[in-house]
mmCIF file of C-alpha atoms in Angstrom:
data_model
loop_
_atom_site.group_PDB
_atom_site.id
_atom_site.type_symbol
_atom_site.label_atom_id
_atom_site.label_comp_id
_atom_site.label_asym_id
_atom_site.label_seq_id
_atom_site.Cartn_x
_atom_site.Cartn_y
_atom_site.Cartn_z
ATOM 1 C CA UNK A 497 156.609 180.971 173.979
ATOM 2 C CA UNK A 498 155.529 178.192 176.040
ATOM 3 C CA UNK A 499 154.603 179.457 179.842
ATOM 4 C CA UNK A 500 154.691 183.263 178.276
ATOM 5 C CA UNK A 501 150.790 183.364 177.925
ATOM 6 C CA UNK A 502 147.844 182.236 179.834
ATOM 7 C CA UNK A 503 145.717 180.972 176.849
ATOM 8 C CA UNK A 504 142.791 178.290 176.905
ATOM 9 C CA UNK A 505 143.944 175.115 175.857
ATOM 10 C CA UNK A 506 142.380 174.667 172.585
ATOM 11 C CA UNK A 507 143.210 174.218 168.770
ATOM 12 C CA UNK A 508 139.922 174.711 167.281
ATOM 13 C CA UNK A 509 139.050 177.795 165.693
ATOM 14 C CA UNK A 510 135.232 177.951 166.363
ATOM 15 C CA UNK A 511 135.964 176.698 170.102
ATOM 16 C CA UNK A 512 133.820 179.334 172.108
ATOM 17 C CA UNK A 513 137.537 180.237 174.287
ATOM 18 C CA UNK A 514 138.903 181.063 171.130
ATOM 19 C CA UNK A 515 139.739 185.059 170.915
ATOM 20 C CA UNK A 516 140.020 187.648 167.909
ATOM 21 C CA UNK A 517 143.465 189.633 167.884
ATOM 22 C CA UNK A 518 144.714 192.512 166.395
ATOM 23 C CA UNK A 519 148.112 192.486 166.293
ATOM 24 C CA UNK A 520 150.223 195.762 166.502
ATOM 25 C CA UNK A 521 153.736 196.076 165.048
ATOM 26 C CA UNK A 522 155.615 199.416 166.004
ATOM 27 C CA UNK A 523 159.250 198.024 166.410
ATOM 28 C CA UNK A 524 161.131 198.001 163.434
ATOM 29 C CA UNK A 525 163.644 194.985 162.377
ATOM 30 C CA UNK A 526 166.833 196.173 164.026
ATOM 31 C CA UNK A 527 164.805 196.131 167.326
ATOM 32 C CA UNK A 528 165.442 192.304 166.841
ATOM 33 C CA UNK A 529 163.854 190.475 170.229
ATOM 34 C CA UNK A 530 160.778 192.957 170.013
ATOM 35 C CA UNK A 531 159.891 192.132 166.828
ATOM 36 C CA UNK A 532 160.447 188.846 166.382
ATOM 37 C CA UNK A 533 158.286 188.456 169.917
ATOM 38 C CA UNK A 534 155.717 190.037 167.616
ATOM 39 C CA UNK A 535 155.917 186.804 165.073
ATOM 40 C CA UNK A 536 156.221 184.851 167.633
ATOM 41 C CA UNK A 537 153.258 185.510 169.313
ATOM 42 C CA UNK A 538 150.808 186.029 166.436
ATOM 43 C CA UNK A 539 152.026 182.133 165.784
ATOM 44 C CA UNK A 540 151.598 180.936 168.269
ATOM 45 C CA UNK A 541 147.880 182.841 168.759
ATOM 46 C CA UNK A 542 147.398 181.236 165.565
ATOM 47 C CA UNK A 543 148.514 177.460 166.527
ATOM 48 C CA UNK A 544 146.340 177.932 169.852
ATOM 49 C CA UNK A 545 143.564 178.402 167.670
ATOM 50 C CA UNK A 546 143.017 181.977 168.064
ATOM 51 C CA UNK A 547 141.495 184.375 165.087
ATOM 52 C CA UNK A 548 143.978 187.192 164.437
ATOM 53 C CA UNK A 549 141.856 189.503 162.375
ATOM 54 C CA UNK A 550 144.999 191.893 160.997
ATOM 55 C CA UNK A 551 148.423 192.545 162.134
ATOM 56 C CA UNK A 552 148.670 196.380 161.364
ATOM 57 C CA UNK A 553 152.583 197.628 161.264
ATOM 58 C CA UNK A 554 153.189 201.551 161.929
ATOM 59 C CA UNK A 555 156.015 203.457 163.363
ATOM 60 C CA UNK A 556 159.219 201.791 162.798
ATOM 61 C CA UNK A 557 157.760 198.451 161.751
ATOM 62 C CA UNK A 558 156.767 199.639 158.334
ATOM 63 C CA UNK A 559 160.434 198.616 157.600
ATOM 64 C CA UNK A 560 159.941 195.365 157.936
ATOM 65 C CA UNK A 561 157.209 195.708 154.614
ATOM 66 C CA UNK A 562 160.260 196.294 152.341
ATOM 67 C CA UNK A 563 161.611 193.667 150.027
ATOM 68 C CA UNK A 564 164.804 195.710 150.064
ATOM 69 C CA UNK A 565 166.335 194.116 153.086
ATOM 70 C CA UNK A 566 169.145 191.871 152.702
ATOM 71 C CA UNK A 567 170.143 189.620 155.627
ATOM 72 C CA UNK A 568 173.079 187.641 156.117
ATOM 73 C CA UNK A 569 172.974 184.228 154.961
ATOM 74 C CA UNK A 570 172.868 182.859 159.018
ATOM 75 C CA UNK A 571 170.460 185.573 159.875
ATOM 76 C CA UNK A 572 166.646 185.091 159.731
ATOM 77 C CA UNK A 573 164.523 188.006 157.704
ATOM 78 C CA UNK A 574 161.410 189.051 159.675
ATOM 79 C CA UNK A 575 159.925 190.116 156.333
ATOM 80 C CA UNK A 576 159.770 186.361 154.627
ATOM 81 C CA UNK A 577 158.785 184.521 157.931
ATOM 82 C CA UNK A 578 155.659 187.396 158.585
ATOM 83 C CA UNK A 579 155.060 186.331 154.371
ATOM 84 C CA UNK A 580 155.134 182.571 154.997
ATOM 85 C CA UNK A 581 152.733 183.114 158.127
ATOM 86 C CA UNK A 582 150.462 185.524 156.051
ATOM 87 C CA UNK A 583 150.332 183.206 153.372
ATOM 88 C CA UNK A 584 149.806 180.115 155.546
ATOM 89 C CA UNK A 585 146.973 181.891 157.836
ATOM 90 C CA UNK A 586 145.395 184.143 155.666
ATOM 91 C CA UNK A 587 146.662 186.823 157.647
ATOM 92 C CA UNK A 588 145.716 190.145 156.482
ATOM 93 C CA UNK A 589 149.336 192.627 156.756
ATOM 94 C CA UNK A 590 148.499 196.139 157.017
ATOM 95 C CA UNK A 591 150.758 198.600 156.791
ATOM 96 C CA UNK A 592 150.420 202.404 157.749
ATOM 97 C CA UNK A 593 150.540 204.039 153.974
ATOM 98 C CA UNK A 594 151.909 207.491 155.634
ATOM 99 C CA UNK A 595 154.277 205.690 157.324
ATOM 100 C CA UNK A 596 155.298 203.347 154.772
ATOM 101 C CA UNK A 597 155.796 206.670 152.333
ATOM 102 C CA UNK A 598 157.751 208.352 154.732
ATOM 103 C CA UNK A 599 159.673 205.396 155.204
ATOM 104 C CA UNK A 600 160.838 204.975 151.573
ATOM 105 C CA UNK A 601 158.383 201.533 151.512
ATOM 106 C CA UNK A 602 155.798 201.969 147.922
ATOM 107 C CA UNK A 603 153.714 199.395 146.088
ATOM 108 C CA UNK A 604 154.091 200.187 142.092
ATOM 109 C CA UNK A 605 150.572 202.638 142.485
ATOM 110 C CA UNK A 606 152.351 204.968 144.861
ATOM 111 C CA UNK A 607 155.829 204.217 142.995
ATOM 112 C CA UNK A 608 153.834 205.596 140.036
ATOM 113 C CA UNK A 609 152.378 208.523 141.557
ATOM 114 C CA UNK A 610 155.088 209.598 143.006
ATOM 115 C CA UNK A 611 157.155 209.141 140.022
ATOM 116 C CA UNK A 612 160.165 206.872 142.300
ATOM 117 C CA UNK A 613 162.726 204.462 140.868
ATOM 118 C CA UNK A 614 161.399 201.257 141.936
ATOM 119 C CA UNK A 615 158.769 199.873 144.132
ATOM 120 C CA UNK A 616 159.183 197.368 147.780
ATOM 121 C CA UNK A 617 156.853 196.352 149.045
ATOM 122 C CA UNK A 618 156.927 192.740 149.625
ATOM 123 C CA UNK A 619 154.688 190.290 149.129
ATOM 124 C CA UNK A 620 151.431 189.392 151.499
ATOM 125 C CA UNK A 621 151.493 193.271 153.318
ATOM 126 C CA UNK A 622 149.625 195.932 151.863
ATOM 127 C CA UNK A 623 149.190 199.856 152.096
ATOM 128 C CA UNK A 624 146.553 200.750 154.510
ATOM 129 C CA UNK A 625 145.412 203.755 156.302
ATOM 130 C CA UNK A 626 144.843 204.220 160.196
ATOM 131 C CA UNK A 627 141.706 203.709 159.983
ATOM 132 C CA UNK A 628 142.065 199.972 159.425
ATOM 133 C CA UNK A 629 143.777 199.803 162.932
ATOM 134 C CA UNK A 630 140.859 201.644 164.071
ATOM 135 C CA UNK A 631 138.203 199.282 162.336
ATOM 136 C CA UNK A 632 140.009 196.075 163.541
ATOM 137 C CA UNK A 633 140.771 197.459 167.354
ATOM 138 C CA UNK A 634 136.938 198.112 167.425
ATOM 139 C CA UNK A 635 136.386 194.585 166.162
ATOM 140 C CA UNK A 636 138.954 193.034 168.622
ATOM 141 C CA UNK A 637 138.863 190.914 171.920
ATOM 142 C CA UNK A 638 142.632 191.943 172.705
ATOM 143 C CA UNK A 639 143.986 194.883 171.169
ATOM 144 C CA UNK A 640 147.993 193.973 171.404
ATOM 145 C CA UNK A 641 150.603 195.938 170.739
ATOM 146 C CA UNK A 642 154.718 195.466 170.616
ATOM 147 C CA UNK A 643 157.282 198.190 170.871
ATOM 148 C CA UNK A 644 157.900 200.973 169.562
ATOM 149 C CA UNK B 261 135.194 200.430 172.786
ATOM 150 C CA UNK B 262 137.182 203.086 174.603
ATOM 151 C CA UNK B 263 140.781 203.228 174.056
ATOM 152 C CA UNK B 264 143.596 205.319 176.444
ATOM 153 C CA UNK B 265 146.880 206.214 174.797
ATOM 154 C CA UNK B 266 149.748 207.400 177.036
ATOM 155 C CA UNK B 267 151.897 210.171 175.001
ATOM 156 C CA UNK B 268 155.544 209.887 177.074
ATOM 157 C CA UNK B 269 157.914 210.996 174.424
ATOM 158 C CA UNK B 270 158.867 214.359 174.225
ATOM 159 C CA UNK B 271 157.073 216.619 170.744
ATOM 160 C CA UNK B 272 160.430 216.725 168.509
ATOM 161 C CA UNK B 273 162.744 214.131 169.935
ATOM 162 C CA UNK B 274 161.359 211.193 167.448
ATOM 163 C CA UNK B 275 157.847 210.837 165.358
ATOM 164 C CA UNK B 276 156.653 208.946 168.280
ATOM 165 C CA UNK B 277 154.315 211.982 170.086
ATOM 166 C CA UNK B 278 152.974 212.802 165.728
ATOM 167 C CA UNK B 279 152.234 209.535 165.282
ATOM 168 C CA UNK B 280 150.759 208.792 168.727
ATOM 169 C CA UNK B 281 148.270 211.811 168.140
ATOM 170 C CA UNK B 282 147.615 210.592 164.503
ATOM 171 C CA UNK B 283 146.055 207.626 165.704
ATOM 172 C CA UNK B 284 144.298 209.503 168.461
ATOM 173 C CA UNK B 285 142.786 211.333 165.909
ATOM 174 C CA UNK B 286 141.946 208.323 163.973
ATOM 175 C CA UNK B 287 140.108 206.641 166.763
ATOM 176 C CA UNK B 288 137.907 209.884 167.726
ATOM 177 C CA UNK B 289 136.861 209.288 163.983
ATOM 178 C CA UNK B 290 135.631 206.154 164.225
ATOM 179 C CA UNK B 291 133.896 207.146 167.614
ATOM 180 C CA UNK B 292 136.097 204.972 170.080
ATOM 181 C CA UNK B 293 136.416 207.815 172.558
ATOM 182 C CA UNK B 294 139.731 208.136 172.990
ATOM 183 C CA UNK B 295 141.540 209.075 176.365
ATOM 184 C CA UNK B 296 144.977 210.826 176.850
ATOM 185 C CA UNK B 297 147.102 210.722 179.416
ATOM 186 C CA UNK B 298 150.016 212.817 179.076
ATOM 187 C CA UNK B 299 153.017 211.433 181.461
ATOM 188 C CA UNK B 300 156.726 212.117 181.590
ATOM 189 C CA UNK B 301 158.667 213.756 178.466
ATOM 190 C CA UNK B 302 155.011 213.901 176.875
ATOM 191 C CA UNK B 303 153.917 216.567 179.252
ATOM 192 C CA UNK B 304 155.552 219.336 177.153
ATOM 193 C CA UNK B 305 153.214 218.098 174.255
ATOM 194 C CA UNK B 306 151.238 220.458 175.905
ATOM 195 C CA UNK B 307 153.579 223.478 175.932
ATOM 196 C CA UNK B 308 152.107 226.018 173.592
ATOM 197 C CA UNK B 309 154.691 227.499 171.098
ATOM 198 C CA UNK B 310 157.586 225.856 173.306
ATOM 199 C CA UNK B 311 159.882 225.210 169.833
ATOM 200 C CA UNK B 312 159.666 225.819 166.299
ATOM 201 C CA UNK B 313 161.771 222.757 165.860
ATOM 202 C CA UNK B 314 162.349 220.961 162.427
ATOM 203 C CA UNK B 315 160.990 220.493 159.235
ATOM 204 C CA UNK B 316 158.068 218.498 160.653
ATOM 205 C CA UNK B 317 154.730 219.252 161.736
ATOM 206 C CA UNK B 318 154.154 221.231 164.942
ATOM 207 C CA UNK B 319 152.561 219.368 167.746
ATOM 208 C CA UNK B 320 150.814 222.641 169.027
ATOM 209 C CA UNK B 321 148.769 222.615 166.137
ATOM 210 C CA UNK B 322 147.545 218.838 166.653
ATOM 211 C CA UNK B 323 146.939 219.609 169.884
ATOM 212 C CA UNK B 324 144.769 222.284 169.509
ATOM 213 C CA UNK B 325 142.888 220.197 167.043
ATOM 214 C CA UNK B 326 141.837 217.859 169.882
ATOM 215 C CA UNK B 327 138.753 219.547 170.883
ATOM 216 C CA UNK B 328 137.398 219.723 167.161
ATOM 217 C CA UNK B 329 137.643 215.869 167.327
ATOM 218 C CA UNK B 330 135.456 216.023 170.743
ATOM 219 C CA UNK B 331 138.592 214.661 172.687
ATOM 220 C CA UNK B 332 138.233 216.127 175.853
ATOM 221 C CA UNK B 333 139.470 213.769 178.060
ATOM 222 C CA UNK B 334 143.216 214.601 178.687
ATOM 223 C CA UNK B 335 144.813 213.553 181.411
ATOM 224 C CA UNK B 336 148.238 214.657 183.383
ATOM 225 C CA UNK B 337 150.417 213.008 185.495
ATOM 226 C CA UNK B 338 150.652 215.211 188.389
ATOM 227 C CA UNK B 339 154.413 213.656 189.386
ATOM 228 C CA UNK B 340 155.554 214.522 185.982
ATOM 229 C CA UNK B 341 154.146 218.295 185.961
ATOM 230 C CA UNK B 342 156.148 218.720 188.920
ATOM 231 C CA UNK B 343 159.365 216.779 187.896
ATOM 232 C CA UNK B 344 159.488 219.605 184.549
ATOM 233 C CA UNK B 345 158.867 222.128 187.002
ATOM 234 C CA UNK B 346 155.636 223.081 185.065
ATOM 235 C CA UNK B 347 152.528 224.640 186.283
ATOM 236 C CA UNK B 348 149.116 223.586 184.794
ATOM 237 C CA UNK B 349 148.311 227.276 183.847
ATOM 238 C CA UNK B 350 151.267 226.983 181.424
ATOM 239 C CA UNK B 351 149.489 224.197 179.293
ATOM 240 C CA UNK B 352 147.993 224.931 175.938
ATOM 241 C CA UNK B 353 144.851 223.132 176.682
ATOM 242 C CA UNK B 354 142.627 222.388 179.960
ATOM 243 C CA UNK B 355 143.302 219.174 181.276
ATOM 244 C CA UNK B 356 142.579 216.635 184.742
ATOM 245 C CA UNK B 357 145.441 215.860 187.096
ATOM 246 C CA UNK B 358 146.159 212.532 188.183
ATOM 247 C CA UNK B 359 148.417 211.139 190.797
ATOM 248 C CA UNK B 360 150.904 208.574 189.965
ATOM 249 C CA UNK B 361 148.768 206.280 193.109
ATOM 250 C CA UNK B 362 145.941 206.707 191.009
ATOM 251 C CA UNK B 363 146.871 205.525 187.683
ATOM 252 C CA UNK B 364 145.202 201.524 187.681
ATOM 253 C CA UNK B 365 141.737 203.432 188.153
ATOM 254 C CA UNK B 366 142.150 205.322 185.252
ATOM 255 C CA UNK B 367 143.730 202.824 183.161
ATOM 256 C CA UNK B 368 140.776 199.990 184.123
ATOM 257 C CA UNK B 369 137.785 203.012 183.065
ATOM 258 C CA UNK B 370 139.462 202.135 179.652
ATOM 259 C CA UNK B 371 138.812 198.745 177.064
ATOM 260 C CA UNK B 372 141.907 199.252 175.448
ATOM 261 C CA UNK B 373 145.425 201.098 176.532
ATOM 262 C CA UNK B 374 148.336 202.257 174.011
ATOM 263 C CA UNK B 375 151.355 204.042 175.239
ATOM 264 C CA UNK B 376 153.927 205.735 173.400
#
């Protein structure tokens, strides 16, 4: 990512140049540079010293949520790297609930409610409504958003 | 914090124009004053009763819904009325034209800009 983004040089979080994000996620896993520019650039943010206050996944990128997906062995999955920087960071993974439901993606409360065979969502994310993306785009510096 | 969303995709051709109003919707909630500019395929959003198309949700009826929410800035791409061949008395809803050349001014009024 190095020369992609203007960013102040700095690697300490309360450093006055350092920015809140809120990340946007609408491509889904098969739209494989898009997304993985996504990760990419939330770590980096992150590295830089940069707040990221939640990465909110909607549209196709609810996919990526599932614990379903199996890669092949010499291909990375999106879902455990966005996991590994969630759990590293703190990060807060919100994922649209409509979307998710739509998209065959439950935790075991909607699994239960709606009476389905199993529940995936993996680890780190959680079901959220819109209104988080509102709430955290309201409580943004930069409002970014990737695909769709 | 004031937020533009661009609806280009065509009402039935993918989720895309549902899920761009959803948000909308969302936002006008939580009082960010959102903007719309409709530009390209999105133009026929505003067709009223164009298709009864699939199982899903008709985008008429989130449309209309608009003005309820106090969203009343909606925007249309003048080029792209023309390029459908559509006349502004044909939309569902009242709306501003804007010229392609005049796009940057609208988009810099706004904080924040999504596009679908």
């Amino acid at each position: 990512m190095a020369g992609f983004l203007y960013m102040p040089n700095t690697t300490h979080p309360n450093d006055v140049t350092s920015l809140s994000y809120c990340i946007v996620v609408r491509c889904g896993p098969n739209q494989q540079s898009q997304s993985l520019s996504a990760l990419q650039f939330t770590q980096e943010l992150l590295a830089q010293g940069h707040r990221v206050i939640r990465v909110f996944f909607y549209q196709q990128a609810v996919l990526i949520a599932s614990n379903f997906t199996v890669m092949p062995q010499d291909e990375a999955n999106l879902s455990l790297q966005w996991q590994a920087l969630a759990q590293e960071h703190q990060l807060e993974l919100g994922v649209c609930i409509a979307g998710a439901l739509q998209n065959g993606i439950v935790n075991p409360q909607e699994c239960e409610r709606y009476q389905l065979s199993a529940a995936n969502l993996a680890q780190g994310f959680q079901l959220v409504g819109l209104g988080q993306l509102a709430a955290a785009s309201a409580d943004c510096d930069r409002l970014i958003s990737f695909g769709a | 914090m004031s937020c533009l969303i661009s609806l280009s995709q065509s009402p039935y051709g993918s989720r895309s124009a549902k899920e761009s109003l959803d948000i909308t919707l969302v936002l006008a909630a939580f009082e960010q004053n959102p903007g719309l500019l409709f530009i390209d395929d999105g133009v026929l959003q505003l067709l009223p009763k164009s298709q009864q198309p699939s199982p899903h949700k008709h985008i008429g009826k989130i449309i209309s819904a608009l003005e309820m929410y106090d969203i009343d800035e909606l925007w249309v791409e003048t080029e792209s009325l023309q390029e459908l061949g559509l006349q502004l008395e044909q939309l569902s809803q009242p709306v501003k034209l804007i010229g392609r050349q005049q796009l940057s001014e609208l988009w810099s009024k706004y904080d924040q800009h999504l596009v679908f």
